[in-house]
Amino acid sequence: MENKKTNETLLMIIWAQSLIATLGSLFFSEIMGYVPCELCWMQRIFMYPLVVIYGTALIKKDLSIALPGLILSGIGMFISLYHYLVQKLPALQEAGGSCGTVPCNTEYVNYFGFVTIPFLAGIAFIIIFVLHIMLLKNRGRN
């Protein structure tokens, strides 16, 4: 019984993380007025469905519904990592300048010298991915 409760708690945390990341991206674009670059849009494409996927899995209490979330979060991690590297590595910054209407090497925020929007998205994807792996391991023990 406790393992089931742990799984529900992890699923709730994953859903909350995806919701916070989605609302955060909407805050930056709709309230702060930061126009998303092409890589930001790709990250949104992989993050936004996670709210629905994990929300449905949580309501139905069925982790098998959430398998696409593991795949989407895994791909999203790599997009975020690449985007972050485009912003921070001089060798990739030039490539990020020709990304689209808004250059992908644009840093709208840069807290503490390293926390940018792709960094925040990457952390969200990592949290979701790792917690989903933990869920799968817990389910395997049952």
PDB file of C-alpha atoms in Angstrom:
ATOM      1  CA  MET A   1       0.000   0.000   0.000  1.00  0.00           C
ATOM      2  CA  GLU A   2       2.801   2.414   0.882  1.00  0.00           C
ATOM      3  CA  ASN A   3       4.512   1.784  -2.467  1.00  0.00           C
ATOM      4  CA  LYS A   4       1.269   2.703  -4.262  1.00  0.00           C
ATOM      5  CA  LYS A   5       1.030   5.923  -2.241  1.00  0.00           C
ATOM      6  CA  THR A   6       4.662   6.718  -3.090  1.00  0.00           C
ATOM      7  CA  ASN A   7       3.922   6.202  -6.777  1.00  0.00           C
ATOM      8  CA  GLU A   8       0.912   8.514  -6.610  1.00  0.00           C
ATOM      9  CA  THR A   9       3.015  11.140  -4.850  1.00  0.00           C
ATOM     10  CA  LEU A  10       5.770  10.892  -7.474  1.00  0.00           C
ATOM     11  CA  LEU A  11       3.189  11.134 -10.246  1.00  0.00           C
ATOM     12  CA  MET A  12       1.716  14.239  -8.596  1.00  0.00           C
ATOM     13  CA  ILE A  13       5.177  15.827  -8.357  1.00  0.00           C
ATOM     14  CA  ILE A  14       5.851  15.055 -12.025  1.00  0.00           C
ATOM     15  CA  TRP A  15       2.528  16.567 -13.050  1.00  0.00           C
ATOM     16  CA  ALA A  16       3.147  19.654 -10.892  1.00  0.00           C
ATOM     17  CA  GLN A  17       6.634  20.058 -12.384  1.00  0.00           C
ATOM     18  CA  SER A  18       5.287  19.931 -15.930  1.00  0.00           C
ATOM     19  CA  LEU A  19       2.534  22.415 -15.032  1.00  0.00           C
ATOM     20  CA  ILE A  20       5.000  24.826 -13.404  1.00  0.00           C
ATOM     21  CA  ALA A  21       7.328  24.611 -16.421  1.00  0.00           C
ATOM     22  CA  THR A  22       4.424  25.241 -18.802  1.00  0.00           C
ATOM     23  CA  LEU A  23       3.133  28.193 -16.789  1.00  0.00           C
ATOM     24  CA  GLY A  24       6.691  29.522 -16.488  1.00  0.00           C
ATOM     25  CA  SER A  25       7.191  29.499 -20.251  1.00  0.00           C
ATOM     26  CA  LEU A  26       3.852  31.229 -20.739  1.00  0.00           C
ATOM     27  CA  PHE A  27       4.812  33.814 -18.099  1.00  0.00           C
ATOM     28  CA  PHE A  28       8.051  34.623 -19.942  1.00  0.00           C
ATOM     29  CA  SER A  29       6.334  34.977 -23.319  1.00  0.00           C
ATOM     30  CA  GLU A  30       2.890  36.357 -22.515  1.00  0.00           C
ATOM     31  CA  ILE A  31       3.580  38.541 -19.467  1.00  0.00           C
ATOM     32  CA  MET A  32       7.257  39.449 -19.811  1.00  0.00           C
ATOM     33  CA  GLY A  33       6.963  39.731 -23.597  1.00  0.00           C
ATOM     34  CA  TYR A  34       9.985  37.544 -24.424  1.00  0.00           C
ATOM     35  CA  VAL A  35       9.519  36.167 -27.933  1.00  0.00           C
ATOM     36  CA  PRO A  36      10.462  32.455 -27.999  1.00  0.00           C
ATOM     37  CA  CYS A  37      13.167  31.336 -30.411  1.00  0.00           C
ATOM     38  CA  GLU A  38      12.859  28.168 -32.508  1.00  0.00           C
ATOM     39  CA  LEU A  39      14.558  25.996 -29.881  1.00  0.00           C
ATOM     40  CA  CYS A  40      12.252  27.420 -27.211  1.00  0.00           C
ATOM     41  CA  TRP A  41       9.286  26.429 -29.341  1.00  0.00           C
ATOM     42  CA  MET A  42      10.670  22.911 -29.692  1.00  0.00           C
ATOM     43  CA  GLN A  43      11.028  22.647 -25.918  1.00  0.00           C
ATOM     44  CA  ARG A  44       7.431  23.821 -25.517  1.00  0.00           C
ATOM     45  CA  ILE A  45       6.278  21.179 -27.993  1.00  0.00           C
ATOM     46  CA  PHE A  46       7.805  18.524 -25.734  1.00  0.00           C
ATOM     47  CA  MET A  47       6.755  20.087 -22.392  1.00  0.00           C
ATOM     48  CA  TYR A  48       3.141  21.170 -22.873  1.00  0.00           C
ATOM     49  CA  PRO A  49       1.715  17.688 -23.604  1.00  0.00           C
ATOM     50  CA  LEU A  50       3.299  16.417 -20.364  1.00  0.00           C
ATOM     51  CA  VAL A  51       0.699  18.340 -18.341  1.00  0.00           C
ATOM     52  CA  VAL A  52      -2.087  16.406 -20.061  1.00  0.00           C
ATOM     53  CA  ILE A  53      -0.245  13.058 -20.126  1.00  0.00           C
ATOM     54  CA  TYR A  54       0.702  13.051 -16.443  1.00  0.00           C
ATOM     55  CA  GLY A  55      -2.566  14.678 -15.395  1.00  0.00           C
ATOM     56  CA  THR A  56      -4.512  11.885 -17.097  1.00  0.00           C
ATOM     57  CA  ALA A  57      -2.252   9.223 -15.580  1.00  0.00           C
ATOM     58  CA  LEU A  58      -2.747  10.804 -12.158  1.00  0.00           C
ATOM     59  CA  ILE A  59      -6.538  10.977 -12.433  1.00  0.00           C
ATOM     60  CA  LYS A  60      -6.832   7.425 -13.763  1.00  0.00           C
ATOM     61  CA  LYS A  61      -4.067   6.158 -11.427  1.00  0.00           C
ATOM     62  CA  ASP A  62      -2.493   4.345 -14.366  1.00  0.00           C
ATOM     63  CA  LEU A  63       1.224   4.829 -14.979  1.00  0.00           C
ATOM     64  CA  SER A  64       1.097   3.013 -18.326  1.00  0.00           C
ATOM     65  CA  ILE A  65      -0.731   6.050 -19.769  1.00  0.00           C
ATOM     66  CA  ALA A  66       2.345   8.147 -18.953  1.00  0.00           C
ATOM     67  CA  LEU A  67       4.930   6.231 -21.027  1.00  0.00           C
ATOM     68  CA  PRO A  68       4.916   8.885 -23.777  1.00  0.00           C
ATOM     69  CA  GLY A  69       5.894  11.373 -21.053  1.00  0.00           C
ATOM     70  CA  LEU A  70       9.138   9.523 -20.461  1.00  0.00           C
ATOM     71  CA  ILE A  71       9.973   9.716 -24.158  1.00  0.00           C
ATOM     72  CA  LEU A  72       8.980  13.378 -24.513  1.00  0.00           C
ATOM     73  CA  SER A  73      10.901  14.421 -21.401  1.00  0.00           C
ATOM     74  CA  GLY A  74      13.975  12.510 -22.571  1.00  0.00           C
ATOM     75  CA  ILE A  75      13.979  14.262 -25.935  1.00  0.00           C
ATOM     76  CA  GLY A  76      13.214  17.597 -24.259  1.00  0.00           C
ATOM     77  CA  MET A  77      16.262  17.186 -22.008  1.00  0.00           C
ATOM     78  CA  PHE A  78      18.553  16.980 -25.015  1.00  0.00           C
ATOM     79  CA  ILE A  79      16.943  19.942 -26.776  1.00  0.00           C
ATOM     80  CA  SER A  80      17.318  22.027 -23.605  1.00  0.00           C
ATOM     81  CA  LEU A  81      20.932  20.937 -23.179  1.00  0.00           C
ATOM     82  CA  TYR A  82      21.749  21.845 -26.779  1.00  0.00           C
ATOM     83  CA  HIS A  83      19.953  25.204 -26.419  1.00  0.00           C
ATOM     84  CA  TYR A  84      21.846  25.951 -23.217  1.00  0.00           C
ATOM     85  CA  LEU A  85      25.141  25.091 -24.907  1.00  0.00           C
ATOM     86  CA  VAL A  86      24.248  27.389 -27.824  1.00  0.00           C
ATOM     87  CA  GLN A  87      23.852  30.185 -25.285  1.00  0.00           C
ATOM     88  CA  LYS A  88      26.938  29.453 -23.207  1.00  0.00           C
ATOM     89  CA  LEU A  89      29.624  27.914 -25.448  1.00  0.00           C
ATOM     90  CA  PRO A  90      31.416  30.407 -27.673  1.00  0.00           C
ATOM     91  CA  ALA A  91      31.904  27.741 -30.351  1.00  0.00           C
ATOM     92  CA  LEU A  92      28.122  27.284 -30.674  1.00  0.00           C
ATOM     93  CA  GLN A  93      27.001  30.879 -30.082  1.00  0.00           C
ATOM     94  CA  GLU A  94      27.593  31.862 -33.693  1.00  0.00           C
ATOM     95  CA  ALA A  95      25.345  29.035 -34.923  1.00  0.00           C
ATOM     96  CA  GLY A  96      22.635  30.201 -32.523  1.00  0.00           C
ATOM     97  CA  GLY A  97      22.655  33.670 -34.064  1.00  0.00           C
ATOM     98  CA  SER A  98      21.052  32.428 -37.281  1.00  0.00           C
ATOM     99  CA  CYS A  99      18.362  30.321 -35.626  1.00  0.00           C
ATOM    100  CA  GLY A 100      15.342  32.296 -36.817  1.00  0.00           C
ATOM    101  CA  THR A 101      13.583  35.596 -36.154  1.00  0.00           C
ATOM    102  CA  VAL A 102      14.822  35.552 -32.555  1.00  0.00           C
ATOM    103  CA  PRO A 103      18.393  34.218 -32.248  1.00  0.00           C
ATOM    104  CA  CYS A 104      18.650  31.069 -30.139  1.00  0.00           C
ATOM    105  CA  ASN A 105      21.690  32.476 -28.327  1.00  0.00           C
ATOM    106  CA  THR A 106      19.578  35.312 -26.866  1.00  0.00           C
ATOM    107  CA  GLU A 107      19.585  35.263 -23.069  1.00  0.00           C
ATOM    108  CA  TYR A 108      16.484  37.047 -21.810  1.00  0.00           C
ATOM    109  CA  VAL A 109      17.389  36.069 -18.252  1.00  0.00           C
ATOM    110  CA  ASN A 110      20.727  35.073 -16.782  1.00  0.00           C
ATOM    111  CA  TYR A 111      20.406  34.616 -13.020  1.00  0.00           C
ATOM    112  CA  PHE A 112      23.654  34.001 -11.130  1.00  0.00           C
ATOM    113  CA  GLY A 113      25.507  33.954 -14.456  1.00  0.00           C
ATOM    114  CA  PHE A 114      24.222  30.519 -15.507  1.00  0.00           C
ATOM    115  CA  VAL A 115      20.447  30.171 -14.981  1.00  0.00           C
ATOM    116  CA  THR A 116      18.777  30.891 -18.315  1.00  0.00           C
ATOM    117  CA  ILE A 117      15.380  29.866 -19.672  1.00  0.00           C
ATOM    118  CA  PRO A 118      16.770  26.718 -21.395  1.00  0.00           C
ATOM    119  CA  PHE A 119      18.534  25.850 -18.121  1.00  0.00           C
ATOM    120  CA  LEU A 120      15.212  26.051 -16.269  1.00  0.00           C
ATOM    121  CA  ALA A 121      13.500  23.942 -18.938  1.00  0.00           C
ATOM    122  CA  GLY A 122      16.332  21.414 -18.826  1.00  0.00           C
ATOM    123  CA  ILE A 123      16.062  21.065 -15.057  1.00  0.00           C
ATOM    124  CA  ALA A 124      12.292  20.535 -15.392  1.00  0.00           C
ATOM    125  CA  PHE A 125      12.797  17.844 -18.063  1.00  0.00           C
ATOM    126  CA  ILE A 126      15.468  16.121 -15.944  1.00  0.00           C
ATOM    127  CA  ILE A 127      13.237  16.106 -12.848  1.00  0.00           C
ATOM    128  CA  ILE A 128      10.346  14.654 -14.840  1.00  0.00           C
ATOM    129  CA  PHE A 129      12.542  12.038 -16.523  1.00  0.00           C
ATOM    130  CA  VAL A 130      14.289  10.902 -13.322  1.00  0.00           C
ATOM    131  CA  LEU A 131      11.072  10.723 -11.307  1.00  0.00           C
ATOM    132  CA  HIS A 132       9.419   8.723 -14.075  1.00  0.00           C
ATOM    133  CA  ILE A 133      12.335   6.255 -13.984  1.00  0.00           C
ATOM    134  CA  MET A 134      11.859   6.025 -10.205  1.00  0.00           C
ATOM    135  CA  LEU A 135       8.170   5.286 -10.792  1.00  0.00           C
ATOM    136  CA  LEU A 136       9.041   2.484 -13.187  1.00  0.00           C
ATOM    137  CA  LYS A 137      11.486   0.983 -10.686  1.00  0.00           C
ATOM    138  CA  ASN A 138       8.880   1.161  -7.899  1.00  0.00           C
ATOM    139  CA  ARG A 139       6.310  -0.478 -10.151  1.00  0.00           C
ATOM    140  CA  GLY A 140       8.787  -3.251 -10.968  1.00  0.00           C
ATOM    141  CA  ARG A 141       9.137  -4.058  -7.271  1.00  0.00           C
ATOM    142  CA  ASN A 142       5.398  -4.747  -6.903  1.00  0.00           C
TER     143      ASN A 142
END
